[in-house]
Amino acid sequence: MTKQRTLTFKKLIRYFVTAVTGKETEFTSGSIRKAIFMLSIPMILEMLMESIFAMVDIAYVSQVSVNAVATIGLTESVITLVYAIAIGLSMAATAIVARRIGAKDVKGAKEAAVQAILLGVVVAIGVGVIGFSYAKEILGLMGAEPDLIAEGYQYTQLLIGGNITILLLFLINAIFRGAGDASIAMWTLVLSNGLNIILDPIFIFGWGPIPEYGVTGAAIATNIGRGTAVLFQLAILFFGWSRIKIGFNDLVLRTKILWNLVKVSSGGIAQFLIGTSSWVFLMRIMSEFGSEVLAGYTIAIRVILFTLMPSWGMSNAAATLVGQNLGANQADRAEVSVWKTGRYNAYFMLAVSLIYLLFATSIIGWFSDTPTVVANGSLCLRIIAVGYIFYAYGMVVTQAFNGAGDTKTPTKINFIAFWLFQLPFAYIAAITLEMGALGVFIAITAAEVLLAVIAVVWFRKGHWKKVQV
């Protein structure tokens, strides 16, 4: 028995090394469990790096002031609208590239990747100009108090103004994932977030010759870290270290491919826009209860993202498996991959939810010792953790739709769960019934549970298998 366990452990280590080095690129044949492992490991590590940075970032900024933490919360609730565009384009890029790779059409995958990048650059420049010019007004619309705007508007200016680094980082990594090069996407985020973690304290607190920038320093560090990673991504694409190699002669506008990308991404953008705009309105409701309550909520959401990001990693693996297997005309294999990934994700999320339920106060206490901040943050953490198992299946199944190129179905699900249910529920509970922040926390959990149930029911109908991209 001991010998068998040793062999199994060695096999896992060998698989792990293969996964992070990107040596396994065939996912349309062989063991589904192995395919899930090979794609999930680098994607989990990729998302884990992103969530570790989010945790470290909020830990540094919380040492500046409560207003600084609230500034990040308000700014990120707005910049998620940029994420909506980035992730919508990313969904389309992953679906189309994965489908072409599954069909052995590398040229088609490359052409789709180029059009996605060109479109992303144009969008990012437009958003950046608006965000940089109207940072104070944006914070004001979100309900920020005058002292918060004065302290934090430059953070908002730099983060939204430099959104091209965020958008391209998302988008090019989605192209790598669609091609099955999940390990390259992982190493890109290792570089990006590694630099962010190193540069954060330097620019926030002012080390050596660098002046103290406070919360603005966090935006400077983020732009440098992500900008460097984007240059690394472009080097990989142009020098051919992934399955997709781009030459300067490929940088031409192809209207037919671009239009197909826009059609597929429009559903993804609408889908994520519905979800993220609901978060903007929730943040606006939370701002009614003061900076300390808002800071507690912001810290709790960052902690939650620490575990949701790895879970998203598994969900992204499901999207790639669905896209590539549909491209190879293996719809049944695609479906089995989704259910298995969902089960593994549920095991992970169950373990995390128990930790949050038992140790919420201690966890929030690591980031702040303000009683109101800790009380509201820990309450948020516990209530949202109750629905974690539902989130596990909801995320995987939703990404499976997107991987198939069926971005319209998740859009409808998001509209029902977030706009028709979550927002009215949150407002009535928090404001009308005077439950305060508790009403918002309950609305978040209830909406995510509803989303998971609807997604599973619609996925079982199988219409996603017939979508053409």
Short mmCIF file of C-alpha atoms in Angstrom, two decimals:
data_model
loop_
_atom_site.label_atom_id
_atom_site.label_comp_id
_atom_site.label_asym_id
_atom_site.label_seq_id
_atom_site.Cartn_x
_atom_site.Cartn_y
_atom_site.Cartn_z
CA MET A 1 0.00 0.00 0.00
CA THR A 2 2.85 2.38 0.92
CA LYS A 3 4.59 1.62 -2.37
CA GLN A 4 1.38 2.31 -4.30
CA ARG A 5 0.92 5.65 -2.52
CA THR A 6 4.51 6.58 -3.31
CA LEU A 7 3.97 5.80 -6.99
CA THR A 8 0.73 7.82 -7.01
CA PHE A 9 2.47 10.78 -5.36
CA LYS A 10 5.33 10.64 -7.87
CA LYS A 11 2.79 10.50 -10.71
CA LEU A 12 1.03 13.61 -9.36
CA ILE A 13 4.34 15.45 -9.08
CA ARG A 14 5.19 14.47 -12.67
CA TYR A 15 1.78 15.68 -13.88
CA PHE A 16 2.19 18.94 -11.92
CA VAL A 17 5.58 19.65 -13.51
CA THR A 18 4.16 18.85 -16.96
CA ALA A 19 1.20 21.17 -16.34
CA VAL A 20 3.22 24.21 -15.22
CA THR A 21 5.81 23.80 -17.96
CA GLY A 22 3.13 23.53 -20.67
CA LYS A 23 4.40 20.32 -22.22
CA GLU A 24 0.90 18.81 -22.49
CA THR A 25 -1.19 20.45 -25.25
CA GLU A 26 -3.58 17.68 -26.39
CA PHE A 27 -6.92 17.80 -24.56
CA THR A 28 -9.34 16.25 -27.05
CA SER A 29 -8.30 12.65 -26.38
CA GLY A 30 -7.14 10.47 -23.50
CA SER A 31 -8.12 10.80 -19.85
CA ILE A 32 -10.59 13.62 -19.10
CA ARG A 33 -9.40 13.73 -15.49
CA LYS A 34 -5.82 14.23 -16.67
CA ALA A 35 -6.92 16.94 -19.13
CA ILE A 36 -8.75 18.79 -16.33
CA PHE A 37 -5.65 18.52 -14.14
CA MET A 38 -3.26 19.70 -16.85
CA LEU A 39 -5.37 22.77 -17.65
CA SER A 40 -6.60 23.54 -14.13
CA ILE A 41 -3.24 23.57 -12.35
CA PRO A 42 -1.69 26.49 -14.30
CA MET A 43 -5.04 28.29 -14.39
CA ILE A 44 -5.51 27.88 -10.63
CA LEU A 45 -1.97 29.12 -10.02
CA GLU A 46 -2.61 32.00 -12.43
CA MET A 47 -5.76 33.07 -10.57
CA LEU A 48 -4.11 32.42 -7.21
CA MET A 49 -1.34 34.86 -8.12
CA GLU A 50 -3.98 37.45 -8.96
CA SER A 51 -5.80 36.92 -5.66
CA ILE A 52 -2.56 36.94 -3.64
CA PHE A 53 -1.74 40.32 -5.13
CA ALA A 54 -5.23 41.60 -4.27
CA MET A 55 -4.72 40.48 -0.66
CA VAL A 56 -1.24 42.00 -0.38
CA ASP A 57 -2.40 45.22 -2.04
CA ILE A 58 -5.27 45.72 0.42
CA ALA A 59 -2.97 44.83 3.34
CA TYR A 60 -0.55 47.61 2.36
CA VAL A 61 -3.25 50.17 1.59
CA SER A 62 -5.13 49.47 4.84
CA GLN A 63 -2.06 50.86 6.64
CA VAL A 64 -2.61 54.22 4.91
CA SER A 65 -6.21 55.01 5.98
CA VAL A 66 -9.80 53.78 5.95
CA ASN A 67 -10.46 56.26 3.12
CA ALA A 68 -7.68 54.66 1.07
CA VAL A 69 -9.34 51.23 1.36
CA ALA A 70 -12.74 52.72 0.49
CA THR A 71 -11.16 54.48 -2.54
CA ILE A 72 -9.98 51.13 -3.89
CA GLY A 73 -13.44 49.65 -3.34
CA LEU A 74 -15.21 52.48 -5.19
CA THR A 75 -12.67 52.64 -8.02
CA GLU A 76 -12.69 48.91 -8.60
CA SER A 77 -16.48 48.83 -8.62
CA VAL A 78 -16.29 51.31 -11.54
CA ILE A 79 -13.34 49.71 -13.32
CA THR A 80 -15.21 46.42 -13.34
CA LEU A 81 -17.14 48.02 -16.18
CA VAL A 82 -13.82 47.97 -18.05
CA TYR A 83 -13.39 44.37 -16.95
CA ALA A 84 -16.78 43.69 -18.53
CA ILE A 85 -15.39 44.67 -21.91
CA ALA A 86 -12.09 42.87 -21.29
CA ILE A 87 -13.71 39.67 -20.11
CA GLY A 88 -16.40 39.80 -22.82
CA LEU A 89 -13.69 39.99 -25.47
CA SER A 90 -11.72 37.34 -23.59
CA MET A 91 -14.69 34.96 -23.60
CA ALA A 92 -15.03 35.36 -27.36
CA ALA A 93 -11.28 35.01 -27.92
CA THR A 94 -11.09 31.84 -25.80
CA ALA A 95 -14.13 30.28 -27.48
CA ILE A 96 -13.04 31.05 -31.05
CA VAL A 97 -9.35 30.22 -30.55
CA ALA A 98 -10.18 26.98 -28.69
CA ARG A 99 -12.64 25.93 -31.40
CA ARG A 100 -10.05 26.59 -34.14
CA ILE A 101 -7.30 24.77 -32.23
CA GLY A 102 -9.62 21.80 -31.66
CA ALA A 103 -10.26 21.71 -35.41
CA LYS A 104 -6.46 21.98 -36.09
CA ASP A 105 -6.95 25.41 -37.73
CA VAL A 106 -3.99 27.31 -36.21
CA LYS A 107 -4.12 30.02 -38.92
CA GLY A 108 -7.74 30.78 -38.05
CA ALA A 109 -6.87 30.93 -34.35
CA LYS A 110 -4.05 33.39 -35.06
CA GLU A 111 -6.27 35.68 -37.15
CA ALA A 112 -8.93 35.76 -34.42
CA ALA A 113 -6.27 36.59 -31.80
CA VAL A 114 -4.99 39.59 -33.80
CA GLN A 115 -8.47 41.07 -34.29
CA ALA A 116 -9.21 40.68 -30.58
CA ILE A 117 -6.04 42.55 -29.62
CA LEU A 118 -6.67 45.40 -32.12
CA LEU A 119 -10.22 45.84 -30.85
CA GLY A 120 -9.02 45.78 -27.23
CA VAL A 121 -6.47 48.55 -27.83
CA VAL A 122 -9.06 50.88 -29.39
CA VAL A 123 -11.52 50.37 -26.53
CA ALA A 124 -8.85 50.82 -23.84
CA ILE A 125 -7.65 54.16 -25.24
CA GLY A 126 -11.19 55.58 -25.25
CA VAL A 127 -11.93 54.43 -21.70
CA GLY A 128 -8.54 55.65 -20.48
CA VAL A 129 -9.08 59.22 -21.70
CA ILE A 130 -12.50 59.43 -20.01
CA GLY A 131 -11.30 57.87 -16.74
CA PHE A 132 -8.25 60.10 -16.43
CA SER A 133 -10.19 63.28 -17.23
CA TYR A 134 -13.18 62.69 -14.93
CA ALA A 135 -11.79 60.78 -11.93
CA LYS A 136 -13.22 63.17 -9.31
CA GLU A 137 -16.64 63.17 -10.91
CA ILE A 138 -16.65 59.35 -11.07
CA LEU A 139 -15.91 59.06 -7.34
CA GLY A 140 -18.55 61.68 -6.61
CA LEU A 141 -21.19 59.77 -8.54
CA MET A 142 -20.32 56.70 -6.47
CA GLY A 143 -21.22 58.58 -3.28
CA ALA A 144 -17.68 59.28 -2.06
CA GLU A 145 -17.33 61.96 0.60
CA PRO A 146 -15.22 65.09 -0.25
CA ASP A 147 -12.25 64.05 1.91
CA LEU A 148 -12.17 60.62 0.25
CA ILE A 149 -12.20 62.20 -3.23
CA ALA A 150 -9.37 64.55 -2.31
CA GLU A 151 -7.25 61.69 -0.98
CA GLY A 152 -7.98 59.08 -3.62
CA TYR A 153 -8.83 60.68 -6.99
CA GLN A 154 -5.29 60.29 -8.35
CA TYR A 155 -5.52 56.53 -7.72
CA THR A 156 -8.70 56.49 -9.80
CA GLN A 157 -7.05 58.60 -12.52
CA LEU A 158 -4.07 56.29 -12.91
CA LEU A 159 -5.94 53.00 -12.62
CA ILE A 160 -8.67 53.82 -15.14
CA GLY A 161 -6.33 55.90 -17.29
CA GLY A 162 -3.93 52.95 -17.53
CA ASN A 163 -6.67 50.40 -18.14
CA ILE A 164 -4.97 49.26 -21.38
CA THR A 165 -2.59 47.17 -19.26
CA ILE A 166 -5.52 45.47 -17.53
CA LEU A 167 -7.47 44.90 -20.73
CA LEU A 168 -4.59 43.47 -22.75
CA LEU A 169 -3.40 41.30 -19.86
CA PHE A 170 -6.86 39.70 -19.64
CA LEU A 171 -7.29 39.41 -23.38
CA ILE A 172 -3.93 37.93 -24.37
CA ASN A 173 -4.04 35.45 -21.51
CA ALA A 174 -7.48 34.36 -22.77
CA ILE A 175 -5.91 33.72 -26.18
CA PHE A 176 -3.19 31.59 -24.57
CA ARG A 177 -5.80 29.63 -22.59
CA GLY A 178 -7.93 29.01 -25.68
CA ALA A 179 -4.86 27.63 -27.44
CA GLY A 180 -4.20 25.30 -24.51
CA ASP A 181 -1.13 27.28 -23.42
CA ALA A 182 -2.39 27.77 -19.87
CA SER A 183 1.13 27.63 -18.42
CA ILE A 184 2.18 30.73 -20.41
CA ALA A 185 -0.81 32.66 -19.04
CA MET A 186 0.22 31.54 -15.57
CA TRP A 187 3.84 32.71 -15.89
CA THR A 188 2.62 36.04 -17.24
CA LEU A 189 0.67 36.68 -14.06
CA VAL A 190 3.57 35.46 -11.95
CA LEU A 191 5.61 38.26 -13.53
CA SER A 192 2.84 40.87 -13.27
CA ASN A 193 1.82 40.22 -9.70
CA GLY A 194 5.35 39.51 -8.51
CA LEU A 195 6.35 42.99 -9.66
CA ASN A 196 3.21 44.49 -8.11
CA ILE A 197 3.94 42.93 -4.73
CA ILE A 198 7.55 44.21 -4.80
CA LEU A 199 6.66 47.71 -6.04
CA ASP A 200 3.57 48.29 -3.87
CA PRO A 201 5.33 49.18 -0.59
CA ILE A 202 8.02 51.15 -2.47
CA PHE A 203 5.51 53.54 -4.05
CA ILE A 204 2.90 53.53 -1.25
CA PHE A 205 5.26 54.23 1.67
CA GLY A 206 8.20 55.80 -0.20
CA TRP A 207 11.36 53.72 0.04
CA GLY A 208 14.80 55.07 -0.90
CA PRO A 209 14.65 57.85 -3.50
CA ILE A 210 10.97 57.13 -4.28
CA PRO A 211 8.59 59.63 -2.59
CA GLU A 212 5.59 58.48 -0.54
CA TYR A 213 2.52 58.39 -2.79
CA GLY A 214 0.02 56.74 -0.43
CA VAL A 215 -2.89 55.00 -2.14
CA THR A 216 -1.81 56.53 -5.50
CA GLY A 217 1.37 54.45 -5.23
CA ALA A 218 -0.73 51.29 -5.47
CA ALA A 219 -1.97 52.41 -8.91
CA ILE A 220 1.57 53.26 -10.04
CA ALA A 221 2.80 49.80 -9.00
CA THR A 222 -0.14 48.11 -10.70
CA ASN A 223 0.44 49.90 -14.01
CA ILE A 224 4.16 49.11 -14.02
CA GLY A 225 3.62 45.45 -13.09
CA ARG A 226 0.84 44.80 -15.57
CA GLY A 227 2.47 46.87 -18.30
CA THR A 228 5.66 44.82 -18.04
CA ALA A 229 3.62 41.61 -18.23
CA VAL A 230 1.84 42.83 -21.39
CA LEU A 231 5.21 43.46 -23.06
CA PHE A 232 6.19 39.91 -22.07
CA GLN A 233 2.96 38.56 -23.61
CA LEU A 234 3.57 40.41 -26.87
CA ALA A 235 7.13 39.08 -27.01
CA ILE A 236 5.78 35.54 -26.67
CA LEU A 237 3.23 36.09 -29.45
CA PHE A 238 5.73 37.65 -31.86
CA PHE A 239 8.64 35.31 -31.14
CA GLY A 240 6.49 32.19 -31.28
CA TRP A 241 6.90 30.59 -27.86
CA SER A 242 3.23 29.55 -27.82
CA ARG A 243 1.10 27.60 -30.29
CA ILE A 244 0.07 30.92 -31.83
CA LYS A 245 2.77 33.03 -33.50
CA ILE A 246 2.01 36.50 -34.85
CA GLY A 247 4.07 38.39 -37.43
CA PHE A 248 3.92 42.09 -38.30
CA ASN A 249 2.25 41.19 -41.60
CA ASP A 250 -0.65 39.72 -39.57
CA LEU A 251 -1.49 43.13 -38.07
CA VAL A 252 -4.19 43.96 -40.60
CA LEU A 253 -7.89 44.57 -40.18
CA ARG A 254 -10.00 41.55 -41.20
CA THR A 255 -13.58 42.80 -41.06
CA LYS A 256 -15.30 39.41 -41.36
CA ILE A 257 -13.34 37.90 -38.46
CA LEU A 258 -13.67 41.12 -36.45
CA TRP A 259 -17.44 41.14 -36.91
CA ASN A 260 -17.68 37.50 -35.81
CA LEU A 261 -15.61 38.37 -32.75
CA VAL A 262 -17.86 41.35 -31.97
CA LYS A 263 -21.00 39.20 -32.26
CA VAL A 264 -19.67 36.54 -29.91
CA SER A 265 -18.12 39.04 -27.50
CA SER A 266 -21.25 41.22 -27.35
CA GLY A 267 -22.99 38.52 -25.38
CA GLY A 268 -19.99 38.15 -23.10
CA ILE A 269 -19.71 41.91 -22.58
CA ALA A 270 -23.44 42.21 -21.85
CA GLN A 271 -23.20 39.19 -19.56
CA PHE A 272 -20.37 40.57 -17.48
CA LEU A 273 -21.69 44.14 -17.69
CA ILE A 274 -24.91 43.00 -16.07
CA GLY A 275 -22.97 41.28 -13.31
CA THR A 276 -20.47 44.07 -12.70
CA SER A 277 -22.98 46.91 -12.93
CA SER A 278 -24.96 45.18 -10.21
CA TRP A 279 -21.81 45.35 -8.07
CA VAL A 280 -21.57 49.07 -8.79
CA PHE A 281 -25.11 49.57 -7.50
CA LEU A 282 -24.41 47.37 -4.48
CA MET A 283 -21.33 49.47 -3.71
CA ARG A 284 -23.49 52.59 -4.02
CA ILE A 285 -25.94 51.15 -1.49
CA MET A 286 -23.06 50.22 0.84
CA SER A 287 -21.66 53.76 0.67
CA GLU A 288 -24.83 54.94 2.46
CA PHE A 289 -23.58 53.27 5.65
CA GLY A 290 -20.24 55.15 5.90
CA SER A 291 -16.57 54.58 5.08
CA GLU A 292 -15.93 52.04 7.84
CA VAL A 293 -18.75 49.73 6.73
CA LEU A 294 -17.65 50.19 3.13
CA ALA A 295 -14.05 49.35 4.06
CA GLY A 296 -15.16 46.15 5.84
CA TYR A 297 -17.13 45.11 2.78
CA THR A 298 -14.16 45.89 0.48
CA ILE A 299 -11.76 43.82 2.59
CA ALA A 300 -14.22 40.90 2.73
CA ILE A 301 -14.66 40.93 -1.05
CA ARG A 302 -10.86 40.90 -1.51
CA VAL A 303 -10.62 37.89 0.84
CA ILE A 304 -13.42 36.14 -1.03
CA LEU A 305 -11.64 36.76 -4.33
CA PHE A 306 -8.63 34.99 -2.85
CA THR A 307 -10.57 31.73 -3.06
CA LEU A 308 -12.86 32.53 -5.98
CA MET A 309 -9.88 33.15 -8.27
CA PRO A 310 -8.56 29.56 -8.05
CA SER A 311 -12.14 28.41 -8.52
CA TRP A 312 -12.32 30.56 -11.65
CA GLY A 313 -9.13 28.82 -12.74
CA MET A 314 -10.96 25.49 -12.78
CA SER A 315 -13.90 27.13 -14.53
CA ASN A 316 -11.60 28.49 -17.25
CA ALA A 317 -10.23 24.97 -17.71
CA ALA A 318 -13.78 23.77 -18.35
CA ALA A 319 -14.26 26.53 -20.95
CA THR A 320 -11.13 25.48 -22.85
CA LEU A 321 -12.09 21.80 -22.72
CA VAL A 322 -15.58 22.55 -24.03
CA GLY A 323 -14.28 24.73 -26.87
CA GLN A 324 -11.57 22.34 -28.03
CA ASN A 325 -13.75 19.23 -27.78
CA LEU A 326 -16.60 20.86 -29.68
CA GLY A 327 -14.05 21.85 -32.33
CA ALA A 328 -13.06 18.17 -32.51
CA ASN A 329 -16.78 17.15 -32.77
CA GLN A 330 -16.78 15.50 -29.34
CA ALA A 331 -19.76 17.10 -27.57
CA ASP A 332 -20.25 14.23 -25.10
CA ARG A 333 -16.62 14.48 -23.96
CA ALA A 334 -17.13 18.24 -23.51
CA GLU A 335 -20.18 17.66 -21.28
CA VAL A 336 -18.48 15.04 -19.11
CA SER A 337 -15.55 17.43 -18.65
CA VAL A 338 -17.90 20.08 -17.26
CA TRP A 339 -19.56 17.84 -14.67
CA LYS A 340 -16.23 16.46 -13.47
CA THR A 341 -14.71 19.94 -13.18
CA GLY A 342 -17.78 21.14 -11.28
CA ARG A 343 -17.45 18.29 -8.79
CA TYR A 344 -13.78 18.99 -8.12
CA ASN A 345 -14.56 22.69 -7.74
CA ALA A 346 -17.31 21.91 -5.20
CA TYR A 347 -14.90 19.88 -3.03
CA PHE A 348 -12.53 22.86 -2.96
CA MET A 349 -15.21 25.44 -2.22
CA LEU A 350 -16.71 23.34 0.60
CA ALA A 351 -13.36 23.29 2.40
CA VAL A 352 -12.96 27.05 1.99
CA SER A 353 -16.48 27.85 3.20
CA LEU A 354 -15.86 25.96 6.46
CA ILE A 355 -12.70 28.01 7.07
CA TYR A 356 -14.55 31.28 6.49
CA LEU A 357 -17.48 30.31 8.69
CA LEU A 358 -15.18 29.39 11.59
CA PHE A 359 -12.47 32.06 11.34
CA ALA A 360 -14.07 35.10 9.63
CA THR A 361 -13.38 37.55 12.45
CA SER A 362 -9.72 36.56 12.73
CA ILE A 363 -9.24 36.77 8.95
CA ILE A 364 -10.69 40.29 8.66
CA GLY A 365 -8.74 41.26 11.76
CA TRP A 366 -5.49 40.67 9.87
CA PHE A 367 -6.31 43.69 7.70
CA SER A 368 -7.90 46.11 10.16
CA ASP A 369 -8.36 46.57 13.90
CA THR A 370 -11.24 49.04 13.56
CA PRO A 371 -14.24 47.34 15.29
CA THR A 372 -16.87 48.45 12.75
CA VAL A 373 -14.68 47.37 9.83
CA VAL A 374 -14.03 43.94 11.37
CA ALA A 375 -17.67 43.39 12.37
CA ASN A 376 -19.08 44.14 8.91
CA GLY A 377 -16.27 42.39 7.04
CA SER A 378 -16.61 39.16 9.01
CA LEU A 379 -20.41 39.22 8.70
CA CYS A 380 -20.08 39.60 4.92
CA LEU A 381 -17.55 36.77 4.76
CA ARG A 382 -19.75 34.32 6.70
CA ILE A 383 -22.98 35.01 4.82
CA ILE A 384 -21.40 34.78 1.36
CA ALA A 385 -19.51 31.59 2.32
CA VAL A 386 -22.86 29.86 2.96
CA GLY A 387 -23.46 29.65 -0.79
CA TYR A 388 -19.97 28.57 -1.84
CA ILE A 389 -20.90 25.08 -3.06
CA PHE A 390 -23.54 26.60 -5.33
CA TYR A 391 -20.99 29.09 -6.65
CA ALA A 392 -18.71 26.20 -7.56
CA TYR A 393 -21.16 24.71 -10.05
CA GLY A 394 -22.49 28.09 -11.16
CA MET A 395 -19.05 29.31 -12.22
CA VAL A 396 -18.07 26.11 -14.04
CA VAL A 397 -21.35 25.75 -15.93
CA THR A 398 -21.44 29.45 -16.88
CA GLN A 399 -17.90 29.26 -18.24
CA ALA A 400 -18.83 26.09 -20.12
CA PHE A 401 -21.52 28.04 -21.99
CA ASN A 402 -18.94 30.72 -22.80
CA GLY A 403 -16.38 28.15 -23.91
CA ALA A 404 -18.93 26.83 -26.38
CA GLY A 405 -19.41 30.36 -27.74
CA ASP A 406 -22.93 30.53 -26.27
CA THR A 407 -22.50 33.84 -24.45
CA LYS A 408 -26.20 34.76 -24.75
CA THR A 409 -27.48 32.14 -22.30
CA PRO A 410 -25.30 33.30 -19.36
CA THR A 411 -26.34 36.86 -20.20
CA LYS A 412 -29.99 35.94 -19.68
CA ILE A 413 -29.13 34.10 -16.47
CA ASN A 414 -27.17 37.09 -15.13
CA PHE A 415 -30.03 39.45 -15.99
CA ILE A 416 -32.51 37.34 -14.03
CA ALA A 417 -30.24 36.68 -11.04
CA PHE A 418 -28.66 40.12 -10.66
CA TRP A 419 -30.97 42.77 -12.08
CA LEU A 420 -34.40 41.23 -11.58
CA PHE A 421 -33.59 39.62 -8.23
CA GLN A 422 -30.40 40.80 -6.48
CA LEU A 423 -30.66 44.58 -6.84
CA PRO A 424 -34.34 44.94 -5.81
CA PHE A 425 -33.78 42.47 -2.97
CA ALA A 426 -30.68 44.36 -1.74
CA TYR A 427 -32.38 47.78 -1.84
CA ILE A 428 -35.56 46.61 -0.13
CA ALA A 429 -33.70 44.65 2.56
CA ALA A 430 -30.95 47.22 3.24
CA ILE A 431 -32.86 50.50 2.87
CA THR A 432 -36.62 49.89 3.02
CA LEU A 433 -36.53 47.22 5.75
CA GLU A 434 -33.57 48.98 7.41
CA MET A 435 -31.43 45.82 7.63
CA GLY A 436 -28.38 47.83 6.59
CA ALA A 437 -25.34 46.04 5.21
CA LEU A 438 -26.78 42.67 6.26
CA GLY A 439 -29.48 43.03 3.61
CA VAL A 440 -26.86 43.49 0.90
CA PHE A 441 -24.87 40.44 2.04
CA ILE A 442 -27.97 38.21 2.01
CA ALA A 443 -28.92 39.49 -1.46
CA ILE A 444 -25.47 38.57 -2.83
CA THR A 445 -25.67 34.99 -1.56
CA ALA A 446 -29.28 34.43 -2.62
CA ALA A 447 -28.61 35.74 -6.14
CA GLU A 448 -25.56 33.51 -6.64
CA VAL A 449 -27.51 30.44 -5.52
CA LEU A 450 -30.32 31.31 -7.93
CA LEU A 451 -27.80 31.78 -10.75
CA ALA A 452 -26.26 28.34 -10.16
CA VAL A 453 -29.64 26.58 -10.17
CA ILE A 454 -30.80 28.23 -13.40
CA ALA A 455 -27.43 27.60 -15.10
CA VAL A 456 -27.45 23.87 -14.32
CA VAL A 457 -31.05 23.46 -15.50
CA TRP A 458 -30.37 25.21 -18.83
CA PHE A 459 -27.05 23.45 -19.36
CA ARG A 460 -28.76 20.06 -19.13
CA LYS A 461 -30.96 21.00 -22.10
CA GLY A 462 -27.86 20.79 -24.33
CA HIS A 463 -28.54 23.67 -26.74
CA TRP A 464 -24.95 24.90 -26.24
CA LYS A 465 -23.68 21.88 -28.20
CA LYS A 466 -25.14 23.28 -31.43
CA VAL A 467 -23.65 26.80 -31.30
CA GLN A 468 -21.38 27.75 -34.22
CA VAL A 469 -18.54 30.27 -33.85
#
